[in-house]
């Protein structure tokens, strides 16, 4: 796991990076899966992860943290609670009750769909999108679209891990991406 | 929506922040939607605080959260009390070695999984979900934790549907909830 150069200075990042487990051939052969559940078993590493995001986003006028199901539900709420923002779950189809808006996105094979509640976000709100990892960027791109369709301004996307070779960063409609570490 | 133990001044706001959606996911069910609670920062903060106040001095070493809404409430509690967070997931989501527990649904069965090695014998565990209905999901989580030698101290939910008697299906484990609601 490569720690990003400019973050080499922060001693917390090394511990976080080393707490993440790589599981080969999951969900299928050839994929090296970045498993953050082992980070969640290290209370100091998990707290440091949350703190790093909170330090970055406190005092930036962010009123919405949108987390992508399901691992974005683990990292998003602690950030939202600490910075005084709402938490909005972005979910797979048919999970959210009531009125939703939907955004389709492309997978390696086929398509998927992400949904957000109508009325969760107001026009003009400043939003953060959180997920554990960015790969191709398809999911985050769909998340950005949902928030922008509701009139929010997406300030940044935040992930623990980036897989830079998959160039997800280029699919974020020009929105900036903040990550703690890369995996090659 | 009735608050549990009306003494705590925070409960009315928490209870009124929860939205009820009729006929979701099917006719006759009054769905307790906690997403509106997450939009009220103070109410969400209070919800977490009430759990943290209850559990901070109980020597809890692991918070197990049930996918997916247990992932929203569990991690902030785990972070505040300084213990591990363990996600309890639907099949094939967790990479690496897992143990599985089958449980009953209204029609058919489902399976819950937990990572091997996440929980040690002697760990003191709290099980978290947003809501307890029939208790099937929570009882599967209790069985998984006990199979690896943990002691389940309590189950904690934001909402209980008492008519469905889920509290009686927890293998004698105590249940703590903030609000009680009608099932239909």
mmCIF file of C-alpha atoms in Angstrom:
data_model
loop_
_atom_site.group_PDB
_atom_site.id
_atom_site.type_symbol
_atom_site.label_atom_id
_atom_site.label_comp_id
_atom_site.label_asym_id
_atom_site.label_seq_id
_atom_site.Cartn_x
_atom_site.Cartn_y
_atom_site.Cartn_z
ATOM 1 C CA UNK A 1 0.000 0.000 0.000
ATOM 2 C CA UNK A 2 1.589 3.276 -1.082
ATOM 3 C CA UNK A 3 1.129 6.297 1.097
ATOM 4 C CA UNK A 4 0.663 9.493 -0.919
ATOM 5 C CA UNK A 5 3.811 11.635 -0.911
ATOM 6 C CA UNK A 6 2.393 14.745 0.656
ATOM 7 C CA UNK A 7 0.868 12.662 3.421
ATOM 8 C CA UNK A 8 4.098 10.907 4.303
ATOM 9 C CA UNK A 9 4.455 13.618 6.913
ATOM 10 C CA UNK A 10 1.435 12.474 8.851
ATOM 11 C CA UNK A 11 2.402 9.589 11.140
ATOM 12 C CA UNK A 12 -1.165 8.405 11.409
ATOM 13 C CA UNK A 13 -1.349 7.401 7.771
ATOM 14 C CA UNK A 14 1.256 4.660 8.020
ATOM 15 C CA UNK A 15 -0.709 2.904 10.719
ATOM 16 C CA UNK A 16 -3.921 3.250 8.757
ATOM 17 C CA UNK A 17 -2.300 1.894 5.588
ATOM 18 C CA UNK A 18 -0.803 -1.088 7.360
ATOM 19 C CA UNK A 19 -4.107 -1.970 8.968
ATOM 20 C CA UNK A 20 -5.796 -2.529 5.603
ATOM 21 C CA UNK A 21 -5.774 -6.125 4.460
ATOM 22 C CA UNK A 22 -5.438 -7.171 0.827
ATOM 23 C CA UNK A 23 -7.451 -10.238 -0.128
ATOM 24 C CA UNK A 24 -6.415 -11.761 -3.474
ATOM 25 C CA UNK A 25 -8.910 -13.003 -6.041
ATOM 26 C CA UNK A 26 -11.963 -11.365 -4.488
ATOM 27 C CA UNK A 27 -14.669 -10.964 -5.715
ATOM 28 C CA UNK A 28 -13.092 -12.751 -8.666
ATOM 29 C CA UNK A 29 -9.704 -13.968 -9.859
ATOM 30 C CA UNK A 30 -7.133 -11.316 -10.519
ATOM 31 C CA UNK A 31 -8.631 -8.662 -8.257
ATOM 32 C CA UNK A 32 -6.635 -7.674 -5.159
ATOM 33 C CA UNK A 33 -9.419 -6.569 -2.839
ATOM 34 C CA UNK A 34 -8.656 -3.761 -0.385
ATOM 35 C CA UNK A 35 -10.363 -4.895 2.803
ATOM 36 C CA UNK A 36 -10.979 -2.037 5.236
ATOM 37 C CA UNK A 37 -12.653 -4.240 7.826
ATOM 38 C CA UNK A 38 -9.258 -4.845 9.436
ATOM 39 C CA UNK A 39 -8.856 -1.071 9.796
ATOM 40 C CA UNK A 40 -12.129 -1.066 11.738
ATOM 41 C CA UNK A 41 -10.652 -3.604 14.150
ATOM 42 C CA UNK A 42 -7.924 -1.121 15.124
ATOM 43 C CA UNK A 43 -9.670 1.592 17.152
ATOM 44 C CA UNK A 44 -6.748 4.010 16.911
ATOM 45 C CA UNK A 45 -6.429 3.576 13.138
ATOM 46 C CA UNK A 46 -10.177 3.986 12.659
ATOM 47 C CA UNK A 47 -10.251 7.087 14.851
ATOM 48 C CA UNK A 48 -7.267 8.550 13.011
ATOM 49 C CA UNK A 49 -9.001 7.912 9.677
ATOM 50 C CA UNK A 50 -12.081 9.794 10.820
ATOM 51 C CA UNK A 51 -9.960 12.572 12.342
ATOM 52 C CA UNK A 52 -7.998 13.104 9.123
ATOM 53 C CA UNK A 53 -11.200 13.713 7.180
ATOM 54 C CA UNK A 54 -12.756 15.809 9.949
ATOM 55 C CA UNK A 55 -9.685 18.025 10.160
ATOM 56 C CA UNK A 56 -9.872 18.658 6.424
ATOM 57 C CA UNK A 57 -13.592 19.427 6.271
ATOM 58 C CA UNK A 58 -14.308 21.287 9.518
ATOM 59 C CA UNK A 59 -15.094 24.929 8.931
ATOM 60 C CA UNK A 60 -15.643 24.551 5.169
ATOM 61 C CA UNK A 61 -19.391 25.186 5.266
ATOM 62 C CA UNK A 62 -20.210 21.609 4.353
ATOM 63 C CA UNK A 63 -23.780 20.824 5.328
ATOM 64 C CA UNK A 64 -24.139 17.403 3.683
ATOM 65 C CA UNK A 65 -22.073 14.247 3.840
ATOM 66 C CA UNK A 66 -23.331 11.668 1.328
ATOM 67 C CA UNK A 67 -22.130 8.117 1.880
ATOM 68 C CA UNK A 68 -22.276 5.393 -0.743
ATOM 69 C CA UNK A 69 -23.775 2.086 0.355
ATOM 70 C CA UNK A 70 -22.492 0.166 2.203
ATOM 71 C CA UNK A 71 -18.913 0.975 3.252
ATOM 72 C CA UNK A 72 -19.538 4.687 2.799
ATOM 73 C CA UNK A 73 -22.055 4.268 5.636
ATOM 74 C CA UNK A 74 -19.161 3.363 7.943
ATOM 75 C CA UNK A 75 -16.926 6.364 7.194
ATOM 76 C CA UNK A 76 -19.500 9.038 6.366
ATOM 77 C CA UNK A 77 -21.549 9.334 9.575
ATOM 78 C CA UNK A 78 -18.588 9.925 11.925
ATOM 79 C CA UNK A 79 -17.474 12.768 9.648
ATOM 80 C CA UNK A 80 -20.997 14.210 9.432
ATOM 81 C CA UNK A 81 -21.429 14.089 13.195
ATOM 82 C CA UNK A 82 -18.101 15.787 13.843
ATOM 83 C CA UNK A 83 -18.535 18.629 11.331
ATOM 84 C CA UNK A 84 -22.221 19.259 12.092
ATOM 85 C CA UNK A 85 -23.561 18.088 8.729
ATOM 86 C CA UNK A 86 -26.473 15.926 7.633
ATOM 87 C CA UNK A 87 -25.732 12.363 6.577
ATOM 88 C CA UNK A 88 -27.405 11.125 3.404
ATOM 89 C CA UNK A 89 -27.232 7.456 2.411
ATOM 90 C CA UNK A 90 -26.896 6.818 -1.316
ATOM 91 C CA UNK A 91 -28.336 3.389 -1.897
ATOM 92 C CA UNK A 92 -28.851 0.512 -4.292
ATOM 93 C CA UNK A 93 -32.323 0.373 -5.836
ATOM 94 C CA UNK A 94 -35.436 -0.296 -3.753
ATOM 95 C CA UNK A 95 -33.766 0.168 -0.389
ATOM 96 C CA UNK A 96 -34.847 3.745 0.291
ATOM 97 C CA UNK A 97 -38.547 4.100 1.099
ATOM 98 C CA UNK A 98 -40.546 7.014 -0.241
ATOM 99 C CA UNK A 99 -39.681 9.192 -3.194
ATOM 100 C CA UNK A 100 -36.207 8.853 -4.699
ATOM 101 C CA UNK A 101 -34.179 10.051 -7.647
ATOM 102 C CA UNK A 102 -32.070 7.491 -9.508
ATOM 103 C CA UNK A 103 -28.850 7.598 -11.483
ATOM 104 C CA UNK A 104 -27.663 4.714 -13.620
ATOM 105 C CA UNK A 105 -23.993 3.984 -14.022
ATOM 106 C CA UNK A 106 -21.802 1.585 -15.942
ATOM 107 C CA UNK A 107 -20.129 -1.467 -14.420
ATOM 108 C CA UNK A 108 -17.487 -3.645 -16.000
ATOM 109 C CA UNK A 109 -20.373 -5.844 -17.164
ATOM 110 C CA UNK A 110 -23.771 -4.201 -17.279
ATOM 111 C CA UNK A 111 -25.129 -1.273 -15.331
ATOM 112 C CA UNK A 112 -26.190 -0.454 -11.791
ATOM 113 C CA UNK A 113 -28.228 2.265 -10.180
ATOM 114 C CA UNK A 114 -27.754 4.576 -7.206
ATOM 115 C CA UNK A 115 -30.651 6.333 -5.462
ATOM 116 C CA UNK A 116 -31.088 9.322 -3.163
ATOM 117 C CA UNK A 117 -34.143 10.560 -1.305
ATOM 118 C CA UNK A 118 -36.023 13.473 -2.803
ATOM 119 C CA UNK A 119 -35.814 16.351 -0.352
ATOM 120 C CA UNK A 120 -32.735 15.141 1.493
ATOM 121 C CA UNK A 121 -30.596 17.858 -0.072
ATOM 122 C CA UNK A 122 -31.582 21.479 -0.727
ATOM 123 C CA UNK A 123 -30.312 23.614 -3.605
ATOM 124 C CA UNK A 124 -27.160 25.454 -2.634
ATOM 125 C CA UNK A 125 -26.012 23.009 -0.006
ATOM 126 C CA UNK A 126 -22.303 22.157 0.020
ATOM 127 C CA UNK A 127 -21.741 18.405 -0.076
ATOM 128 C CA UNK A 128 -19.002 15.876 0.500
ATOM 129 C CA UNK A 129 -19.213 12.379 -1.039
ATOM 130 C CA UNK A 130 -17.606 9.587 0.975
ATOM 131 C CA UNK A 131 -16.757 5.997 0.102
ATOM 132 C CA UNK A 132 -14.075 3.602 1.326
ATOM 133 C CA UNK A 133 -12.391 3.299 -2.062
ATOM 134 C CA UNK A 134 -12.383 4.767 -5.576
ATOM 135 C CA UNK A 135 -11.718 2.335 -8.412
ATOM 136 C CA UNK A 136 -13.164 3.239 -11.831
ATOM 137 C CA UNK A 137 -15.072 6.206 -10.373
ATOM 138 C CA UNK A 138 -18.430 5.041 -11.732
ATOM 139 C CA UNK A 139 -20.159 4.979 -8.355
ATOM 140 C CA UNK A 140 -18.779 8.327 -7.236
ATOM 141 C CA UNK A 141 -19.708 9.865 -10.584
ATOM 142 C CA UNK A 142 -23.294 8.696 -10.083
ATOM 143 C CA UNK A 143 -23.260 10.108 -6.548
ATOM 144 C CA UNK A 144 -22.055 13.498 -7.790
ATOM 145 C CA UNK A 145 -24.792 13.513 -10.433
ATOM 146 C CA UNK A 146 -27.513 12.814 -7.881
ATOM 147 C CA UNK A 147 -26.374 15.627 -5.618
ATOM 148 C CA UNK A 148 -25.994 18.101 -8.482
ATOM 149 C CA UNK A 149 -29.410 17.210 -9.865
ATOM 150 C CA UNK A 150 -30.823 18.176 -6.483
ATOM 151 C CA UNK A 151 -28.993 21.510 -6.707
ATOM 152 C CA UNK A 152 -26.187 20.828 -4.274
ATOM 153 C CA UNK A 153 -22.594 21.851 -4.848
ATOM 154 C CA UNK A 154 -20.244 18.890 -4.495
ATOM 155 C CA UNK A 155 -17.162 20.310 -2.810
ATOM 156 C CA UNK A 156 -15.030 17.158 -2.873
ATOM 157 C CA UNK A 157 -15.046 13.363 -2.919
ATOM 158 C CA UNK A 158 -13.225 11.655 -0.073
ATOM 159 C CA UNK A 159 -12.044 8.060 0.041
ATOM 160 C CA UNK A 160 -9.628 6.116 2.200
ATOM 161 C CA UNK A 161 -8.042 4.352 -0.800
ATOM 162 C CA UNK A 162 -7.545 5.106 -4.492
ATOM 163 C CA UNK A 163 -6.626 2.627 -7.219
ATOM 164 C CA UNK A 164 -4.946 5.202 -9.461
ATOM 165 C CA UNK A 165 -4.398 2.904 -12.432
ATOM 166 C CA UNK A 166 -8.152 2.745 -12.932
ATOM 167 C CA UNK A 167 -8.217 6.543 -13.408
ATOM 168 C CA UNK A 168 -11.423 7.075 -11.437
ATOM 169 C CA UNK A 169 -10.205 10.565 -10.577
ATOM 170 C CA UNK A 170 -10.891 11.601 -14.182
ATOM 171 C CA UNK A 171 -14.543 10.626 -13.992
ATOM 172 C CA UNK A 172 -15.598 12.992 -11.241
ATOM 173 C CA UNK A 173 -16.979 15.821 -13.403
ATOM 174 C CA UNK A 174 -13.971 17.921 -12.482
ATOM 175 C CA UNK A 175 -14.617 17.551 -8.765
ATOM 176 C CA UNK A 176 -11.543 17.187 -6.584
ATOM 177 C CA UNK A 177 -10.692 13.908 -4.880
ATOM 178 C CA UNK A 178 -9.031 13.561 -1.490
ATOM 179 C CA UNK A 179 -7.591 10.226 -0.462
ATOM 180 C CA UNK A 180 -5.374 8.901 2.314
ATOM 181 C CA UNK A 181 -3.529 6.255 0.316
ATOM 182 C CA UNK A 182 -3.072 4.668 -3.055
ATOM 183 C CA UNK A 183 -2.880 1.019 -3.957
ATOM 184 C CA UNK A 184 -1.098 -0.171 -7.060
ATOM 185 C CA UNK B 1 -44.213 7.053 17.868
ATOM 186 C CA UNK B 2 -43.704 6.767 21.605
ATOM 187 C CA UNK B 3 -40.505 7.691 23.371
ATOM 188 C CA UNK B 4 -39.093 5.123 25.752
ATOM 189 C CA UNK B 5 -38.831 6.514 29.281
ATOM 190 C CA UNK B 6 -39.973 10.068 28.645
ATOM 191 C CA UNK B 7 -37.520 11.456 31.199
ATOM 192 C CA UNK B 8 -34.737 12.051 28.694
ATOM 193 C CA UNK B 9 -35.316 15.426 27.090
ATOM 194 C CA UNK B 10 -33.641 14.328 23.873
ATOM 195 C CA UNK B 11 -36.091 11.539 23.049
ATOM 196 C CA UNK B 12 -39.047 13.547 21.712
ATOM 197 C CA UNK B 13 -36.867 15.168 19.064
ATOM 198 C CA UNK B 14 -35.346 11.816 18.098
ATOM 199 C CA UNK B 15 -38.766 10.164 17.880
ATOM 200 C CA UNK B 16 -40.299 12.948 15.818
ATOM 201 C CA UNK B 17 -37.355 12.944 13.414
ATOM 202 C CA UNK B 18 -38.197 9.424 12.272
ATOM 203 C CA UNK B 19 -40.493 9.295 9.261
ATOM 204 C CA UNK B 20 -43.129 6.597 8.807
ATOM 205 C CA UNK B 21 -43.710 5.429 5.250
ATOM 206 C CA UNK B 22 -46.891 3.389 4.753
ATOM 207 C CA UNK B 23 -46.943 0.295 2.567
ATOM 208 C CA UNK B 24 -43.185 -0.112 2.222
ATOM 209 C CA UNK B 25 -41.714 -2.505 1.227
ATOM 210 C CA UNK B 26 -45.199 -3.938 0.744
ATOM 211 C CA UNK B 27 -48.825 -3.095 1.580
ATOM 212 C CA UNK B 28 -49.688 -3.112 5.262
ATOM 213 C CA UNK B 29 -46.196 -2.402 6.562
ATOM 214 C CA UNK B 30 -45.552 0.970 8.246
ATOM 215 C CA UNK B 31 -41.843 1.465 7.502
ATOM 216 C CA UNK B 32 -39.822 3.319 10.116
ATOM 217 C CA UNK B 33 -37.485 5.500 8.054
ATOM 218 C CA UNK B 34 -34.444 6.668 10.028
ATOM 219 C CA UNK B 35 -32.973 8.606 7.111
ATOM 220 C CA UNK B 36 -34.860 11.706 8.259
ATOM 221 C CA UNK B 37 -33.225 11.331 11.677
ATOM 222 C CA UNK B 38 -29.848 11.491 9.911
ATOM 223 C CA UNK B 39 -30.871 14.800 8.329
ATOM 224 C CA UNK B 40 -31.324 16.351 11.772
ATOM 225 C CA UNK B 41 -27.783 16.728 12.986
ATOM 226 C CA UNK B 42 -28.721 17.410 16.593
ATOM 227 C CA UNK B 43 -31.105 14.451 16.763
ATOM 228 C CA UNK B 44 -28.520 12.140 15.176
ATOM 229 C CA UNK B 45 -25.897 13.407 17.615
ATOM 230 C CA UNK B 46 -28.278 12.841 20.539
ATOM 231 C CA UNK B 47 -29.070 9.307 19.350
ATOM 232 C CA UNK B 48 -25.396 8.366 19.348
ATOM 233 C CA UNK B 49 -24.798 10.128 22.666
ATOM 234 C CA UNK B 50 -27.563 8.162 24.365
ATOM 235 C CA UNK B 51 -26.007 4.867 23.317
ATOM 236 C CA UNK B 52 -22.488 6.003 24.180
ATOM 237 C CA UNK B 53 -23.561 7.164 27.636
ATOM 238 C CA UNK B 54 -25.098 3.765 28.288
ATOM 239 C CA UNK B 55 -22.154 1.683 27.090
ATOM 240 C CA UNK B 56 -18.986 3.665 27.779
ATOM 241 C CA UNK B 57 -18.425 2.121 31.202
ATOM 242 C CA UNK B 58 -19.520 -1.398 30.329
ATOM 243 C CA UNK B 59 -16.091 -2.631 29.095
ATOM 244 C CA UNK B 60 -17.435 -3.286 25.612
ATOM 245 C CA UNK B 61 -14.647 -4.422 23.261
ATOM 246 C CA UNK B 62 -16.627 -4.858 20.044
ATOM 247 C CA UNK B 63 -19.601 -3.187 18.399
ATOM 248 C CA UNK B 64 -21.189 -5.431 15.751
ATOM 249 C CA UNK B 65 -23.358 -3.544 13.276
ATOM 250 C CA UNK B 66 -25.832 -5.234 10.996
ATOM 251 C CA UNK B 67 -25.788 -4.342 7.312
ATOM 252 C CA UNK B 68 -26.678 -1.790 6.222
ATOM 253 C CA UNK B 69 -28.334 0.636 8.641
ATOM 254 C CA UNK B 70 -26.394 -0.814 11.566
ATOM 255 C CA UNK B 71 -23.318 0.526 9.741
ATOM 256 C CA UNK B 72 -24.630 4.061 10.263
ATOM 257 C CA UNK B 73 -25.146 3.853 14.037
ATOM 258 C CA UNK B 74 -22.502 1.328 15.067
ATOM 259 C CA UNK B 75 -19.252 3.017 14.000
ATOM 260 C CA UNK B 76 -19.866 6.340 15.778
ATOM 261 C CA UNK B 77 -20.578 4.380 18.964
ATOM 262 C CA UNK B 78 -17.460 2.241 18.507
ATOM 263 C CA UNK B 79 -15.319 5.329 17.868
ATOM 264 C CA UNK B 80 -16.650 7.087 20.950
ATOM 265 C CA UNK B 81 -16.077 4.155 23.273
ATOM 266 C CA UNK B 82 -12.753 3.188 21.664
ATOM 267 C CA UNK B 83 -13.551 -0.363 20.580
ATOM 268 C CA UNK B 84 -13.573 -2.457 17.409
ATOM 269 C CA UNK B 85 -16.354 -2.233 14.847
ATOM 270 C CA UNK B 86 -17.346 -5.479 13.116
ATOM 271 C CA UNK B 87 -19.735 -5.444 10.143
ATOM 272 C CA UNK B 88 -22.259 -8.289 10.009
ATOM 273 C CA UNK B 89 -23.052 -8.726 6.330
ATOM 274 C CA UNK B 90 -25.234 -10.361 3.734
ATOM 275 C CA UNK B 91 -23.596 -13.301 1.908
ATOM 276 C CA UNK B 92 -20.578 -12.833 -0.345
ATOM 277 C CA UNK B 93 -19.852 -9.255 0.685
ATOM 278 C CA UNK B 94 -17.032 -9.940 3.141
ATOM 279 C CA UNK B 95 -13.750 -11.015 1.516
ATOM 280 C CA UNK B 96 -11.645 -13.729 3.083
ATOM 281 C CA UNK B 97 -12.747 -16.363 5.545
ATOM 282 C CA UNK B 98 -16.180 -15.970 7.105
ATOM 283 C CA UNK B 99 -18.583 -17.863 9.319
ATOM 284 C CA UNK B 100 -22.245 -17.935 8.336
ATOM 285 C CA UNK B 101 -25.525 -18.185 10.177
ATOM 286 C CA UNK B 102 -28.863 -18.865 8.560
ATOM 287 C CA UNK B 103 -31.982 -17.168 9.876
ATOM 288 C CA UNK B 104 -35.693 -17.101 9.108
ATOM 289 C CA UNK B 105 -37.508 -14.449 7.151
ATOM 290 C CA UNK B 106 -41.249 -14.126 6.838
ATOM 291 C CA UNK B 107 -40.908 -16.182 3.632
ATOM 292 C CA UNK B 108 -37.774 -18.266 3.395
ATOM 293 C CA UNK B 109 -34.376 -17.730 4.973
ATOM 294 C CA UNK B 110 -31.372 -15.472 4.670
ATOM 295 C CA UNK B 111 -27.737 -15.721 5.721
ATOM 296 C CA UNK B 112 -25.570 -13.414 7.810
ATOM 297 C CA UNK B 113 -21.766 -13.543 7.752
ATOM 298 C CA UNK B 114 -18.965 -12.360 9.993
ATOM 299 C CA UNK B 115 -15.217 -12.446 9.410
ATOM 300 C CA UNK B 116 -13.228 -15.217 11.041
ATOM 301 C CA UNK B 117 -10.782 -13.628 13.459
ATOM 302 C CA UNK B 118 -12.627 -10.344 13.869
ATOM 303 C CA UNK B 119 -13.892 -11.293 17.302
ATOM 304 C CA UNK B 120 -11.943 -13.182 19.970
ATOM 305 C CA UNK B 121 -13.154 -15.440 22.777
ATOM 306 C CA UNK B 122 -13.903 -13.227 25.741
ATOM 307 C CA UNK B 123 -14.717 -10.118 23.683
ATOM 308 C CA UNK B 124 -17.688 -8.241 25.151
ATOM 309 C CA UNK B 125 -20.013 -7.344 22.310
ATOM 310 C CA UNK B 126 -22.796 -4.942 21.591
ATOM 311 C CA UNK B 127 -25.051 -5.657 18.606
ATOM 312 C CA UNK B 128 -26.472 -2.620 16.805
ATOM 313 C CA UNK B 129 -29.199 -2.192 14.224
ATOM 314 C CA UNK B 130 -31.566 0.665 13.455
ATOM 315 C CA UNK B 131 -34.666 -1.365 14.297
ATOM 316 C CA UNK B 132 -35.790 -4.652 15.830
ATOM 317 C CA UNK B 133 -38.887 -6.251 14.321
ATOM 318 C CA UNK B 134 -39.163 -10.046 14.638
ATOM 319 C CA UNK B 135 -35.649 -10.328 16.072
ATOM 320 C CA UNK B 136 -34.480 -12.798 13.430
ATOM 321 C CA UNK B 137 -31.560 -10.709 12.239
ATOM 322 C CA UNK B 138 -30.378 -9.791 15.716
ATOM 323 C CA UNK B 139 -30.601 -13.377 16.905
ATOM 324 C CA UNK B 140 -28.445 -14.484 13.969
ATOM 325 C CA UNK B 141 -25.876 -11.858 14.938
ATOM 326 C CA UNK B 142 -25.924 -13.045 18.564
ATOM 327 C CA UNK B 143 -25.350 -16.640 17.448
ATOM 328 C CA UNK B 144 -22.406 -15.670 15.235
ATOM 329 C CA UNK B 145 -20.734 -13.773 18.070
ATOM 330 C CA UNK B 146 -21.335 -16.534 20.593
ATOM 331 C CA UNK B 147 -20.016 -19.177 18.206
ATOM 332 C CA UNK B 148 -16.626 -17.459 18.315
ATOM 333 C CA UNK B 149 -16.696 -17.178 22.075
ATOM 334 C CA UNK B 150 -17.753 -13.567 22.544
ATOM 335 C CA UNK B 151 -20.151 -12.515 25.251
ATOM 336 C CA UNK B 152 -23.055 -10.499 23.890
ATOM 337 C CA UNK B 153 -23.709 -7.890 26.557
ATOM 338 C CA UNK B 154 -26.752 -6.266 24.942
ATOM 339 C CA UNK B 155 -28.560 -5.519 21.695
ATOM 340 C CA UNK B 156 -29.248 -1.873 20.978
ATOM 341 C CA UNK B 157 -31.629 -0.402 18.426
ATOM 342 C CA UNK B 158 -33.072 3.016 17.802
ATOM 343 C CA UNK B 159 -36.587 1.585 17.293
ATOM 344 C CA UNK B 160 -38.513 -1.465 18.495
ATOM 345 C CA UNK B 161 -41.797 -2.801 17.123
ATOM 346 C CA UNK B 162 -42.967 -4.454 20.360
ATOM 347 C CA UNK B 163 -45.989 -6.236 18.833
ATOM 348 C CA UNK B 164 -43.585 -8.441 16.880
ATOM 349 C CA UNK B 165 -42.001 -9.626 20.152
ATOM 350 C CA UNK B 166 -38.465 -9.593 18.821
ATOM 351 C CA UNK B 167 -37.105 -9.033 22.319
ATOM 352 C CA UNK B 168 -38.129 -12.576 23.161
ATOM 353 C CA UNK B 169 -36.027 -14.071 20.387
ATOM 354 C CA UNK B 170 -32.657 -12.829 21.600
ATOM 355 C CA UNK B 171 -31.617 -15.918 23.505
ATOM 356 C CA UNK B 172 -32.149 -14.164 26.795
ATOM 357 C CA UNK B 173 -29.934 -11.226 25.853
ATOM 358 C CA UNK B 174 -31.193 -7.833 26.946
ATOM 359 C CA UNK B 175 -32.441 -5.242 24.481
ATOM 360 C CA UNK B 176 -32.129 -1.473 24.770
ATOM 361 C CA UNK B 177 -34.147 0.811 22.498
ATOM 362 C CA UNK B 178 -34.831 4.525 22.350
ATOM 363 C CA UNK B 179 -38.324 4.524 20.812
ATOM 364 C CA UNK B 180 -41.175 2.067 20.332
ATOM 365 C CA UNK B 181 -43.506 2.108 17.336
ATOM 366 C CA UNK B 182 -46.507 0.305 15.886
ATOM 367 C CA UNK B 183 -45.778 -2.363 13.295
ATOM 368 C CA UNK B 184 -48.813 -1.735 11.107
#
